[in-house]
Tab-separated table of N, CA and C in Angstrom:
chain	number	residue	atom	x	y	z
A	203	UNK	N	76.027	119.209	115.375
A	203	UNK	CA	77.342	118.888	114.842
A	203	UNK	C	78.371	118.737	115.959
A	204	UNK	N	78.299	119.580	116.984
A	204	UNK	CA	79.220	119.475	118.121
A	204	UNK	C	79.053	118.116	118.796
A	205	UNK	N	77.808	117.676	118.939
A	205	UNK	CA	77.525	116.368	119.544
A	205	UNK	C	78.224	115.255	118.762
A	206	UNK	N	78.126	115.281	117.438
A	206	UNK	CA	78.744	114.252	116.608
A	206	UNK	C	80.264	114.286	116.729
A	207	UNK	N	80.826	115.480	116.746
A	207	UNK	CA	82.280	115.622	116.856
A	207	UNK	C	82.771	115.075	118.198
A	208	UNK	N	82.093	115.438	119.277
A	208	UNK	CA	82.495	114.942	120.597
A	208	UNK	C	82.283	113.434	120.715
A	209	UNK	N	81.236	112.928	120.081
A	209	UNK	CA	80.967	111.490	120.134
A	209	UNK	C	82.027	110.689	119.398
A	210	UNK	N	82.436	111.142	118.226
A	210	UNK	CA	83.472	110.405	117.488
A	210	UNK	C	84.823	110.550	118.187
A	211	UNK	N	85.073	111.708	118.774
A	211	UNK	CA	86.293	111.888	119.570
A	211	UNK	C	86.326	110.866	120.703
A	212	UNK	N	85.214	110.741	121.413
A	212	UNK	CA	85.127	109.815	122.544
A	212	UNK	C	85.268	108.370	122.080
A	213	UNK	N	84.603	108.022	120.986
A	213	UNK	CA	84.675	106.659	120.457
A	213	UNK	C	86.109	106.273	120.109
A	214	UNK	N	86.870	107.207	119.544
A	214	UNK	CA	88.231	106.913	119.087
A	214	UNK	C	89.305	107.118	120.157
A	215	UNK	N	88.908	107.444	121.381
A	215	UNK	CA	89.902	107.608	122.451
A	215	UNK	C	90.822	106.396	122.615
A	216	UNK	N	90.310	105.157	122.541
A	216	UNK	CA	91.234	104.026	122.656
A	216	UNK	C	92.328	104.048	121.578
A	217	UNK	N	91.977	104.477	120.379
A	217	UNK	CA	92.967	104.575	119.303
A	217	UNK	C	93.959	105.699	119.570
A	218	UNK	N	93.465	106.820	120.053
A	218	UNK	CA	94.351	107.942	120.361
A	218	UNK	C	95.387	107.572	121.404
A	219	UNK	N	94.951	106.895	122.464
A	219	UNK	CA	95.892	106.465	123.504
A	219	UNK	C	96.808	105.357	122.991
A	220	UNK	N	96.271	104.470	122.167
A	220	UNK	CA	97.102	103.409	121.588
A	220	UNK	C	98.224	104.003	120.751
A	221	UNK	N	97.924	105.066	120.037
A	221	UNK	CA	98.937	105.719	119.212
A	221	UNK	C	100.037	106.357	120.061
A	222	UNK	N	99.683	106.821	121.249
A	222	UNK	CA	100.673	107.442	122.138
A	222	UNK	C	101.434	106.421	122.982
A	223	UNK	N	100.896	105.225	123.123
A	223	UNK	CA	101.470	104.219	124.019
A	223	UNK	C	102.942	103.914	123.750
A	224	UNK	N	103.356	103.688	122.495
A	224	UNK	CA	104.768	103.357	122.282
A	224	UNK	C	105.728	104.447	122.764
A	225	UNK	N	105.352	105.698	122.631
A	225	UNK	CA	106.212	106.795	123.088
A	225	UNK	C	106.139	106.929	124.607
A	226	UNK	N	104.919	106.845	125.156
A	226	UNK	CA	104.740	107.000	126.598
A	226	UNK	C	105.419	105.880	127.387
A	227	UNK	N	105.547	104.713	126.779
A	227	UNK	CA	106.068	103.543	127.499
A	227	UNK	C	107.402	103.060	126.939
A	228	UNK	N	108.166	103.963	126.357
A	228	UNK	CA	109.403	103.549	125.694
A	228	UNK	C	110.432	102.944	126.644
A	229	UNK	N	110.281	103.155	127.945
A	229	UNK	CA	111.226	102.585	128.905
A	229	UNK	C	110.705	101.314	129.570
A	230	UNK	N	109.553	100.829	129.140
A	230	UNK	CA	108.977	99.602	129.682
A	230	UNK	C	109.212	98.439	128.728
A	231	UNK	N	109.194	97.250	129.262
A	231	UNK	CA	109.291	96.023	128.461
A	231	UNK	C	110.400	96.098	127.411
A	232	UNK	N	111.578	96.460	127.847
A	232	UNK	CA	112.682	96.661	126.900
A	232	UNK	C	113.003	95.405	126.092
A	233	UNK	N	112.758	94.239	126.664
A	233	UNK	CA	113.037	93.004	125.923
A	233	UNK	C	112.065	92.813	124.751
A	234	UNK	N	110.945	93.544	124.761
A	234	UNK	CA	109.981	93.479	123.663
A	234	UNK	C	110.240	94.560	122.607
A	235	UNK	N	111.258	95.359	122.806
A	235	UNK	CA	111.572	96.439	121.857
A	235	UNK	C	112.338	95.871	120.662
A	236	UNK	N	111.755	94.870	120.062
A	236	UNK	CA	112.347	94.159	118.934
A	236	UNK	C	111.545	94.519	117.689
A	237	UNK	N	112.222	94.894	116.608
A	237	UNK	CA	111.492	95.266	115.390
A	237	UNK	C	110.570	94.144	114.898
A	238	UNK	N	109.364	94.500	114.552
A	238	UNK	CA	108.389	93.535	114.039
A	238	UNK	C	108.908	92.880	112.770
A	239	UNK	N	109.606	93.645	111.952
A	239	UNK	CA	110.114	93.097	110.690
A	239	UNK	C	111.435	92.344	110.860
A	240	UNK	N	111.901	92.195	112.099
A	240	UNK	CA	113.154	91.490	112.406
A	240	UNK	C	114.325	92.039	111.586
A	241	UNK	N	114.280	93.331	111.305
A	241	UNK	CA	115.315	94.016	110.516
A	241	UNK	C	115.456	93.467	109.099
A	242	UNK	N	114.414	92.831	108.609
A	242	UNK	CA	114.418	92.310	107.235
A	242	UNK	C	114.129	93.449	106.259
A	243	UNK	N	114.506	93.226	105.028
A	243	UNK	CA	114.256	94.219	103.980
A	243	UNK	C	113.420	93.600	102.867
A	244	UNK	N	112.836	94.471	102.075
A	244	UNK	CA	112.091	94.065	100.888
A	244	UNK	C	112.521	95.010	99.778
A	245	UNK	N	113.048	94.458	98.712
A	245	UNK	CA	113.617	95.257	97.624
A	245	UNK	C	114.673	96.232	98.138
A	246	UNK	N	115.464	95.768	99.106
A	246	UNK	CA	116.567	96.572	99.618
A	246	UNK	C	116.185	97.652	100.614
A	247	UNK	N	114.930	97.696	101.017
A	247	UNK	CA	114.469	98.719	101.972
A	247	UNK	C	113.855	98.024	103.182
A	248	UNK	N	113.970	98.636	104.368
A	248	UNK	CA	113.328	98.031	105.543
A	248	UNK	C	111.831	97.833	105.292
A	249	UNK	N	111.297	96.753	105.840
A	249	UNK	CA	109.865	96.501	105.664
A	249	UNK	C	109.060	97.560	106.416
A	250	UNK	N	109.351	97.720	107.712
A	250	UNK	CA	108.687	98.746	108.522
A	250	UNK	C	109.691	99.739	109.095
A	251	UNK	N	110.814	99.233	109.549
A	251	UNK	CA	111.819	100.065	110.200
A	251	UNK	C	112.030	99.623	111.636
A	252	UNK	N	113.156	100.006	112.192
A	252	UNK	CA	113.546	99.527	113.526
A	252	UNK	C	112.689	100.091	114.659
A	253	UNK	N	111.935	101.154	114.406
A	253	UNK	CA	111.122	101.755	115.467
A	253	UNK	C	109.729	101.136	115.595
A	254	UNK	N	109.393	100.222	114.724
A	254	UNK	CA	108.090	99.536	114.798
A	254	UNK	C	108.323	98.195	115.481
A	255	UNK	N	108.027	98.167	116.788
A	255	UNK	CA	108.406	97.023	117.613
A	255	UNK	C	107.205	96.235	118.128
A	256	UNK	N	107.518	95.022	118.595
A	256	UNK	CA	106.498	94.196	119.232
A	256	UNK	C	105.974	94.873	120.490
A	257	UNK	N	106.848	95.593	121.189
A	257	UNK	CA	106.424	96.322	122.386
A	257	UNK	C	105.343	97.345	122.026
A	258	UNK	N	105.554	98.091	120.954
A	258	UNK	CA	104.572	99.084	120.526
A	258	UNK	C	103.246	98.451	120.145
A	259	UNK	N	103.308	97.325	119.441
A	259	UNK	CA	102.084	96.625	119.051
A	259	UNK	C	101.344	96.111	120.282
A	260	UNK	N	102.080	95.516	121.211
A	260	UNK	CA	101.476	94.990	122.433
A	260	UNK	C	100.881	96.103	123.292
A	261	UNK	N	101.675	97.143	123.561
A	261	UNK	CA	101.210	98.215	124.443
A	261	UNK	C	100.111	99.057	123.800
A	262	UNK	N	100.194	99.280	122.499
A	262	UNK	CA	99.126	100.004	121.809
A	262	UNK	C	97.805	99.259	121.912
A	263	UNK	N	97.850	97.954	121.680
A	263	UNK	CA	96.639	97.135	121.790
A	263	UNK	C	96.125	97.133	123.225
A	264	UNK	N	97.039	97.013	124.184
A	264	UNK	CA	96.665	97.012	125.601
A	264	UNK	C	96.046	98.344	126.018
A	265	UNK	N	96.628	99.457	125.580
A	265	UNK	CA	96.060	100.772	125.897
A	265	UNK	C	94.645	100.896	125.337
A	266	UNK	N	94.430	100.376	124.130
A	266	UNK	CA	93.088	100.399	123.552
A	266	UNK	C	92.090	99.672	124.438
A	267	UNK	N	92.490	98.514	124.947
A	267	UNK	CA	91.627	97.725	125.827
A	267	UNK	C	91.375	98.465	127.143
A	268	UNK	N	92.426	99.028	127.727
A	268	UNK	CA	92.288	99.731	129.016
A	268	UNK	C	91.355	100.934	128.894
A	269	UNK	N	91.552	101.748	127.865
A	269	UNK	CA	90.700	102.937	127.695
A	269	UNK	C	89.260	102.522	127.424
A	270	UNK	N	89.073	101.484	126.626
A	270	UNK	CA	87.717	100.999	126.355
A	270	UNK	C	87.069	100.480	127.639
A	271	UNK	N	87.839	99.776	128.462
A	271	UNK	CA	87.338	99.284	129.749
A	271	UNK	C	86.870	100.451	130.623
A	272	UNK	N	87.658	101.521	130.650
A	272	UNK	CA	87.265	102.720	131.408
A	272	UNK	C	85.966	103.298	130.839
A	273	UNK	N	85.861	103.330	129.504
A	273	UNK	CA	84.629	103.818	128.881
A	273	UNK	C	83.433	102.947	129.280
A	274	UNK	N	83.653	101.634	129.366
A	274	UNK	CA	82.570	100.750	129.801
A	274	UNK	C	82.106	101.100	131.213
A	275	UNK	N	83.042	101.372	132.094
A	275	UNK	CA	82.697	101.702	133.482
A	275	UNK	C	82.018	103.071	133.574
A	276	UNK	N	82.426	104.011	132.740
A	276	UNK	CA	81.835	105.354	132.754
A	276	UNK	C	80.442	105.393	132.130
A	277	UNK	N	80.095	104.346	131.394
A	277	UNK	CA	78.820	104.329	130.678
A	277	UNK	C	77.609	104.385	131.610
A	278	UNK	N	77.777	104.087	132.874
A	278	UNK	CA	76.638	104.157	133.809
A	278	UNK	C	76.173	105.593	134.033
A	279	UNK	N	77.026	106.556	133.704
A	279	UNK	CA	76.689	107.963	133.904
A	279	UNK	C	76.024	108.538	132.651
A	280	UNK	N	74.878	109.200	132.804
A	280	UNK	CA	74.161	109.767	131.656
A	280	UNK	C	75.025	110.692	130.784
A	281	UNK	N	75.933	111.438	131.397
A	281	UNK	CA	76.792	112.327	130.617
A	281	UNK	C	77.575	111.540	129.569
A	282	UNK	N	78.175	110.425	129.970
A	282	UNK	CA	78.970	109.630	129.037
A	282	UNK	C	78.081	108.881	128.053
A	283	UNK	N	76.909	108.467	128.494
A	283	UNK	CA	75.964	107.828	127.577
A	283	UNK	C	75.590	108.779	126.448
A	284	UNK	N	75.448	110.056	126.776
A	284	UNK	CA	75.016	111.030	125.768
A	284	UNK	C	76.067	111.249	124.678
A	285	UNK	N	77.316	110.914	124.956
A	285	UNK	CA	78.384	111.080	123.960
A	285	UNK	C	78.894	109.749	123.418
A	286	UNK	N	78.194	108.671	123.709
A	286	UNK	CA	78.638	107.343	123.292
A	286	UNK	C	77.962	106.918	121.997
A	287	UNK	N	78.761	106.471	121.053
A	287	UNK	CA	78.217	105.945	119.804
A	287	UNK	C	77.766	104.500	119.962
A	288	UNK	N	78.336	103.806	120.936
A	288	UNK	CA	77.964	102.414	121.192
A	288	UNK	C	77.451	102.296	122.621
A	289	UNK	N	76.695	101.253	122.864
A	289	UNK	CA	76.251	100.947	124.218
A	289	UNK	C	77.387	100.151	124.871
A	290	UNK	N	78.213	100.832	125.630
A	290	UNK	CA	79.399	100.202	126.209
A	290	UNK	C	79.049	99.089	127.186
A	291	UNK	N	77.863	99.113	127.760
A	291	UNK	CA	77.480	98.053	128.694
A	291	UNK	C	77.174	96.748	127.965
A	292	UNK	N	76.931	96.824	126.658
A	292	UNK	CA	76.607	95.632	125.869
A	292	UNK	C	77.648	95.317	124.805
A	293	UNK	N	78.699	96.113	124.714
A	293	UNK	CA	79.694	95.935	123.662
A	293	UNK	C	80.933	95.260	124.229
A	294	UNK	N	81.403	94.249	123.517
A	294	UNK	CA	82.575	93.489	123.952
A	294	UNK	C	83.822	94.365	123.997
A	295	UNK	N	84.656	94.090	124.974
A	295	UNK	CA	85.929	94.804	125.105
A	295	UNK	C	86.830	94.529	123.903
A	296	UNK	N	86.470	93.514	123.123
A	296	UNK	CA	87.208	93.211	121.897
A	296	UNK	C	87.222	94.420	120.962
A	297	UNK	N	86.174	95.236	121.013
A	297	UNK	CA	86.158	96.457	120.203
A	297	UNK	C	87.297	97.384	120.623
A	298	UNK	N	87.579	97.461	121.912
A	298	UNK	CA	88.714	98.253	122.395
A	298	UNK	C	90.029	97.716	121.871
A	299	UNK	N	90.146	96.379	121.840
A	299	UNK	CA	91.348	95.769	121.266
A	299	UNK	C	91.477	96.141	119.797
A	300	UNK	N	90.382	96.042	119.053
A	300	UNK	CA	90.427	96.363	117.620
A	300	UNK	C	90.803	97.819	117.381
A	301	UNK	N	90.293	98.720	118.204
A	301	UNK	CA	90.643	100.138	118.059
A	301	UNK	C	92.123	100.363	118.363
A	302	UNK	N	92.632	99.737	119.427
A	302	UNK	CA	94.041	99.887	119.781
A	302	UNK	C	94.957	99.223	118.769
A	303	UNK	N	94.663	97.975	118.440
A	303	UNK	CA	95.458	97.253	117.453
A	303	UNK	C	95.393	97.959	116.106
A	304	UNK	N	94.195	98.395	115.727
A	304	UNK	CA	94.018	99.076	114.445
A	304	UNK	C	94.847	100.337	114.337
A	305	UNK	N	94.960	101.072	115.446
A	305	UNK	CA	95.787	102.287	115.446
A	305	UNK	C	97.239	101.949	115.148
A	306	UNK	N	97.756	100.921	115.812
A	306	UNK	CA	99.154	100.525	115.601
A	306	UNK	C	99.322	99.908	114.213
A	307	UNK	N	98.345	99.121	113.781
A	307	UNK	CA	98.403	98.496	112.462
A	307	UNK	C	98.379	99.550	111.354
A	308	UNK	N	97.558	100.583	111.522
A	308	UNK	CA	97.539	101.682	110.553
A	308	UNK	C	98.895	102.353	110.454
A	309	UNK	N	99.555	102.508	111.591
A	309	UNK	CA	100.899	103.085	111.615
A	309	UNK	C	101.896	102.167	110.906
A	310	UNK	N	101.750	100.857	111.080
A	310	UNK	CA	102.629	99.904	110.396
A	310	UNK	C	102.469	99.993	108.878
A	311	UNK	N	101.233	100.042	108.418
A	311	UNK	CA	100.984	100.141	106.973
A	311	UNK	C	101.597	101.423	106.421
A	312	UNK	N	101.400	102.525	107.142
A	312	UNK	CA	101.986	103.804	106.714
A	312	UNK	C	103.508	103.708	106.670
A	313	UNK	N	104.113	103.062	107.659
A	313	UNK	CA	105.571	102.920	107.681
A	313	UNK	C	106.058	102.080	106.507
A	314	UNK	N	105.322	101.030	106.187
A	314	UNK	CA	105.664	100.212	105.025
A	314	UNK	C	105.657	101.070	103.756
A	315	UNK	N	104.603	101.853	103.571
A	315	UNK	CA	104.496	102.715	102.389
A	315	UNK	C	105.562	103.807	102.392
A	316	UNK	N	105.868	104.327	103.559
A	316	UNK	CA	106.897	105.364	103.703
A	316	UNK	C	108.250	104.849	103.206
A	317	UNK	N	108.580	103.611	103.581
A	317	UNK	CA	109.849	103.030	103.137
A	317	UNK	C	109.853	102.850	101.614
A	318	UNK	N	108.706	102.534	101.036
A	318	UNK	CA	108.641	102.318	99.581
A	318	UNK	C	108.890	103.613	98.813
A	319	UNK	N	108.511	104.763	99.387
A	319	UNK	CA	108.714	106.043	98.698
A	319	UNK	C	109.953	106.774	99.224
A	320	UNK	N	110.839	106.009	99.869
A	320	UNK	CA	112.153	106.509	100.319
A	320	UNK	C	112.097	107.627	101.355
A	321	UNK	N	111.140	107.554	102.264
A	321	UNK	CA	111.112	108.495	103.383
A	321	UNK	C	111.672	107.758	104.590
A	322	UNK	N	112.717	108.291	105.154
A	322	UNK	CA	113.410	107.638	106.262
A	322	UNK	C	112.538	107.570	107.510
A	323	UNK	N	112.826	106.574	108.328
A	323	UNK	CA	112.143	106.419	109.611
A	323	UNK	C	112.335	107.674	110.450
A	324	UNK	N	111.239	108.161	111.020
A	324	UNK	CA	111.307	109.362	111.849
A	324	UNK	C	111.133	110.660	111.086
A	325	UNK	N	111.217	110.609	109.767
A	325	UNK	CA	111.011	111.813	108.958
A	325	UNK	C	109.519	111.999	108.682
A	326	UNK	N	109.130	113.238	108.561
A	326	UNK	CA	107.723	113.587	108.421
A	326	UNK	C	107.155	113.208	107.054
A	327	UNK	N	105.905	112.763	107.071
A	327	UNK	CA	105.157	112.474	105.847
A	327	UNK	C	103.724	112.952	106.077
A	328	UNK	N	103.551	114.258	105.928
A	328	UNK	CA	102.268	114.908	106.179
A	328	UNK	C	101.340	114.632	104.996
A	329	UNK	N	100.100	114.283	105.168
A	329	UNK	CA	99.321	114.149	106.394
A	329	UNK	C	99.282	112.722	106.937
A	330	UNK	N	99.984	111.801	106.262
A	330	UNK	CA	99.837	110.385	106.593
A	330	UNK	C	100.312	110.035	108.002
A	331	UNK	N	101.355	110.714	108.484
A	331	UNK	CA	101.814	110.480	109.856
A	331	UNK	C	100.745	110.860	110.875
A	332	UNK	N	99.864	111.748	110.525
A	332	UNK	CA	98.858	112.255	111.457
A	332	UNK	C	97.514	111.524	111.362
A	333	UNK	N	97.298	110.764	110.293
A	333	UNK	CA	95.981	110.134	110.112
A	333	UNK	C	96.024	108.611	110.058
A	334	UNK	N	97.211	108.038	109.981
A	334	UNK	CA	97.340	106.592	109.813
A	334	UNK	C	96.639	105.795	110.901
A	335	UNK	N	96.839	106.203	112.134
A	335	UNK	CA	96.284	105.440	113.256
A	335	UNK	C	94.763	105.537	113.324
A	336	UNK	N	94.217	106.681	112.961
A	336	UNK	CA	92.762	106.846	112.997
A	336	UNK	C	92.106	105.993	111.919
A	337	UNK	N	92.667	106.027	110.727
A	337	UNK	CA	92.126	105.215	109.633
A	337	UNK	C	92.246	103.735	109.971
A	338	UNK	N	93.399	103.328	110.511
A	338	UNK	CA	93.589	101.933	110.901
A	338	UNK	C	92.590	101.489	111.953
A	339	UNK	N	92.354	102.333	112.947
A	339	UNK	CA	91.410	101.993	114.019
A	339	UNK	C	89.987	101.865	113.483
A	340	UNK	N	89.569	102.812	112.665
A	340	UNK	CA	88.210	102.773	112.105
A	340	UNK	C	88.037	101.526	111.242
A	341	UNK	N	89.046	101.216	110.422
A	341	UNK	CA	88.969	100.049	109.539
A	341	UNK	C	88.927	98.745	110.329
A	342	UNK	N	89.769	98.616	111.345
A	342	UNK	CA	89.796	97.376	112.134
A	342	UNK	C	88.543	97.203	112.980
A	343	UNK	N	87.964	98.295	113.445
A	343	UNK	CA	86.754	98.218	114.272
A	343	UNK	C	85.498	97.987	113.434
A	344	UNK	N	85.566	98.290	112.146
A	344	UNK	CA	84.384	98.259	111.281
A	344	UNK	C	83.617	96.937	111.284
A	345	UNK	N	84.272	95.773	111.353
A	345	UNK	CA	83.473	94.536	111.378
A	345	UNK	C	82.539	94.429	112.590
A	346	UNK	N	82.899	95.078	113.692
A	346	UNK	CA	82.048	95.061	114.884
A	346	UNK	C	81.165	96.301	114.935
A	347	UNK	N	81.764	97.456	114.643
A	347	UNK	CA	80.991	98.700	114.655
A	347	UNK	C	81.623	99.694	113.684
A	348	UNK	N	80.874	100.030	112.644
A	348	UNK	CA	81.326	101.056	111.699
A	348	UNK	C	80.626	102.356	112.047
A	349	UNK	N	81.404	103.394	112.273
A	349	UNK	CA	80.850	104.666	112.737
A	349	UNK	C	80.079	105.422	111.661
A	350	UNK	N	80.302	105.096	110.411
A	350	UNK	CA	79.684	105.814	109.301
A	350	UNK	C	80.741	106.641	108.583
A	351	UNK	N	80.469	106.967	107.337
A	351	UNK	CA	81.470	107.680	106.532
A	351	UNK	C	81.702	109.103	107.022
A	352	UNK	N	80.630	109.824	107.297
A	352	UNK	CA	80.780	111.207	107.762
A	352	UNK	C	81.510	111.251	109.105
A	353	UNK	N	81.126	110.350	110.006
A	353	UNK	CA	81.790	110.288	111.307
A	353	UNK	C	83.259	109.901	111.162
A	354	UNK	N	83.548	109.032	110.200
A	354	UNK	CA	84.942	108.648	109.939
A	354	UNK	C	85.758	109.859	109.504
A	355	UNK	N	85.178	110.666	108.636
A	355	UNK	CA	85.868	111.888	108.191
A	355	UNK	C	86.078	112.832	109.371
A	356	UNK	N	85.033	113.006	110.189
A	356	UNK	CA	85.179	113.834	111.401
A	356	UNK	C	86.314	113.304	112.275
A	357	UNK	N	86.326	111.995	112.486
A	357	UNK	CA	87.350	111.388	113.335
A	357	UNK	C	88.753	111.623	112.817
A	358	UNK	N	88.939	111.438	111.520
A	358	UNK	CA	90.262	111.663	110.926
A	358	UNK	C	90.669	113.125	111.088
A	359	UNK	N	89.748	114.043	110.829
A	359	UNK	CA	90.065	115.476	110.957
A	359	UNK	C	90.350	115.879	112.402
A	360	UNK	N	89.521	115.406	113.328
A	360	UNK	CA	89.715	115.744	114.748
A	360	UNK	C	91.072	115.258	115.232
A	361	UNK	N	91.360	113.995	114.953
A	361	UNK	CA	92.611	113.436	115.458
A	361	UNK	C	93.828	113.945	114.681
A	362	UNK	N	93.643	114.375	113.445
A	362	UNK	CA	94.732	115.050	112.728
A	362	UNK	C	95.112	116.325	113.480
A	363	UNK	N	94.108	117.133	113.803
A	363	UNK	CA	94.355	118.399	114.512
A	363	UNK	C	94.972	118.137	115.884
A	364	UNK	N	94.419	117.181	116.623
A	364	UNK	CA	94.972	116.853	117.944
A	364	UNK	C	96.414	116.363	117.851
A	365	UNK	N	96.681	115.549	116.846
A	365	UNK	CA	98.032	115.020	116.650
A	365	UNK	C	99.027	116.160	116.441
A	366	UNK	N	98.666	117.100	115.604
A	366	UNK	CA	99.540	118.252	115.335
A	366	UNK	C	99.755	119.065	116.616
A	367	UNK	N	98.684	119.345	117.342
A	367	UNK	CA	98.794	120.137	118.581
A	367	UNK	C	99.667	119.420	119.608
A	368	UNK	N	99.394	118.140	119.838
A	368	UNK	CA	100.156	117.380	120.836
A	368	UNK	C	101.625	117.283	120.447
A	369	UNK	N	101.911	117.040	119.177
A	369	UNK	CA	103.314	116.952	118.748
A	369	UNK	C	104.036	118.285	118.878
A	370	UNK	N	103.349	119.378	118.609
A	370	UNK	CA	103.979	120.689	118.781
A	370	UNK	C	104.259	120.976	120.260
A	371	UNK	N	103.312	120.633	121.114
A	371	UNK	CA	103.543	120.802	122.556
A	371	UNK	C	104.733	119.948	122.990
A	372	UNK	N	104.778	118.702	122.528
A	372	UNK	CA	105.891	117.813	122.882
A	372	UNK	C	107.221	118.352	122.355
A	373	UNK	N	107.198	118.959	121.191
A	373	UNK	CA	108.421	119.538	120.624
A	373	UNK	C	108.903	120.719	121.474
A	374	UNK	N	107.998	121.618	121.792
A	374	UNK	CA	108.386	122.817	122.541
A	374	UNK	C	108.719	122.527	124.007
A	375	UNK	N	108.267	121.388	124.507
A	375	UNK	CA	108.626	121.000	125.877
A	375	UNK	C	109.790	120.005	125.880
A	376	UNK	N	110.414	119.828	124.724
A	376	UNK	CA	111.613	118.990	124.564
A	376	UNK	C	111.356	117.497	124.787
A	377	UNK	N	110.113	117.069	124.670
A	377	UNK	CA	109.797	115.648	124.771
A	377	UNK	C	110.036	114.974	123.427
A	378	UNK	N	109.853	115.731	122.372
A	378	UNK	CA	109.961	115.217	121.008
A	378	UNK	C	110.951	116.072	120.232
A	379	UNK	N	111.669	115.430	119.301
A	379	UNK	CA	112.691	116.134	118.538
A	379	UNK	C	112.188	116.878	117.312
A	380	UNK	N	110.985	116.528	116.833
A	380	UNK	CA	110.427	117.178	115.643
A	380	UNK	C	108.982	117.593	115.904
A	381	UNK	N	108.561	118.658	115.238
A	381	UNK	CA	107.184	119.148	115.394
A	381	UNK	C	106.172	118.215	114.732
A	382	UNK	N	106.551	117.599	113.644
A	382	UNK	CA	105.595	116.822	112.861
A	382	UNK	C	105.783	115.344	113.098
């Protein structure tokens, strides 16, 4: 079971980094910090909200590709092979793009739904704020590689826990304004 947990954690690393990219790179590409929804509304509510930007979509997708590329290079080592769900030497880097894009896309879908149920941008919506990116990444990657249902559940649970831990650390170190 530990092997499966570590393997799904490793497989979803591009999504995990993609999810952090918009926050980590908030001072880069400022001209791309334009809302994806162009500040449009639907039924009087923002479609996604002003914090869902083209910069986040671009950088999240790029981080997915970069982390996947690193995984491809590390695949020559038996240690990394033993925790790999895919043969990175034979798998297209497009899978890294799908994992990164899927993470950001999952967040967009969650933001759309959040606006429909009147939850303001930046306000907590547990557990959806913590699992959106993992579900999005798994769904977008599925046409190329589906990890399996049990592994998907493991992935969502692992990254839910990591998300909570990382956000709490960021809150207590004054990097983030809210714990959730």
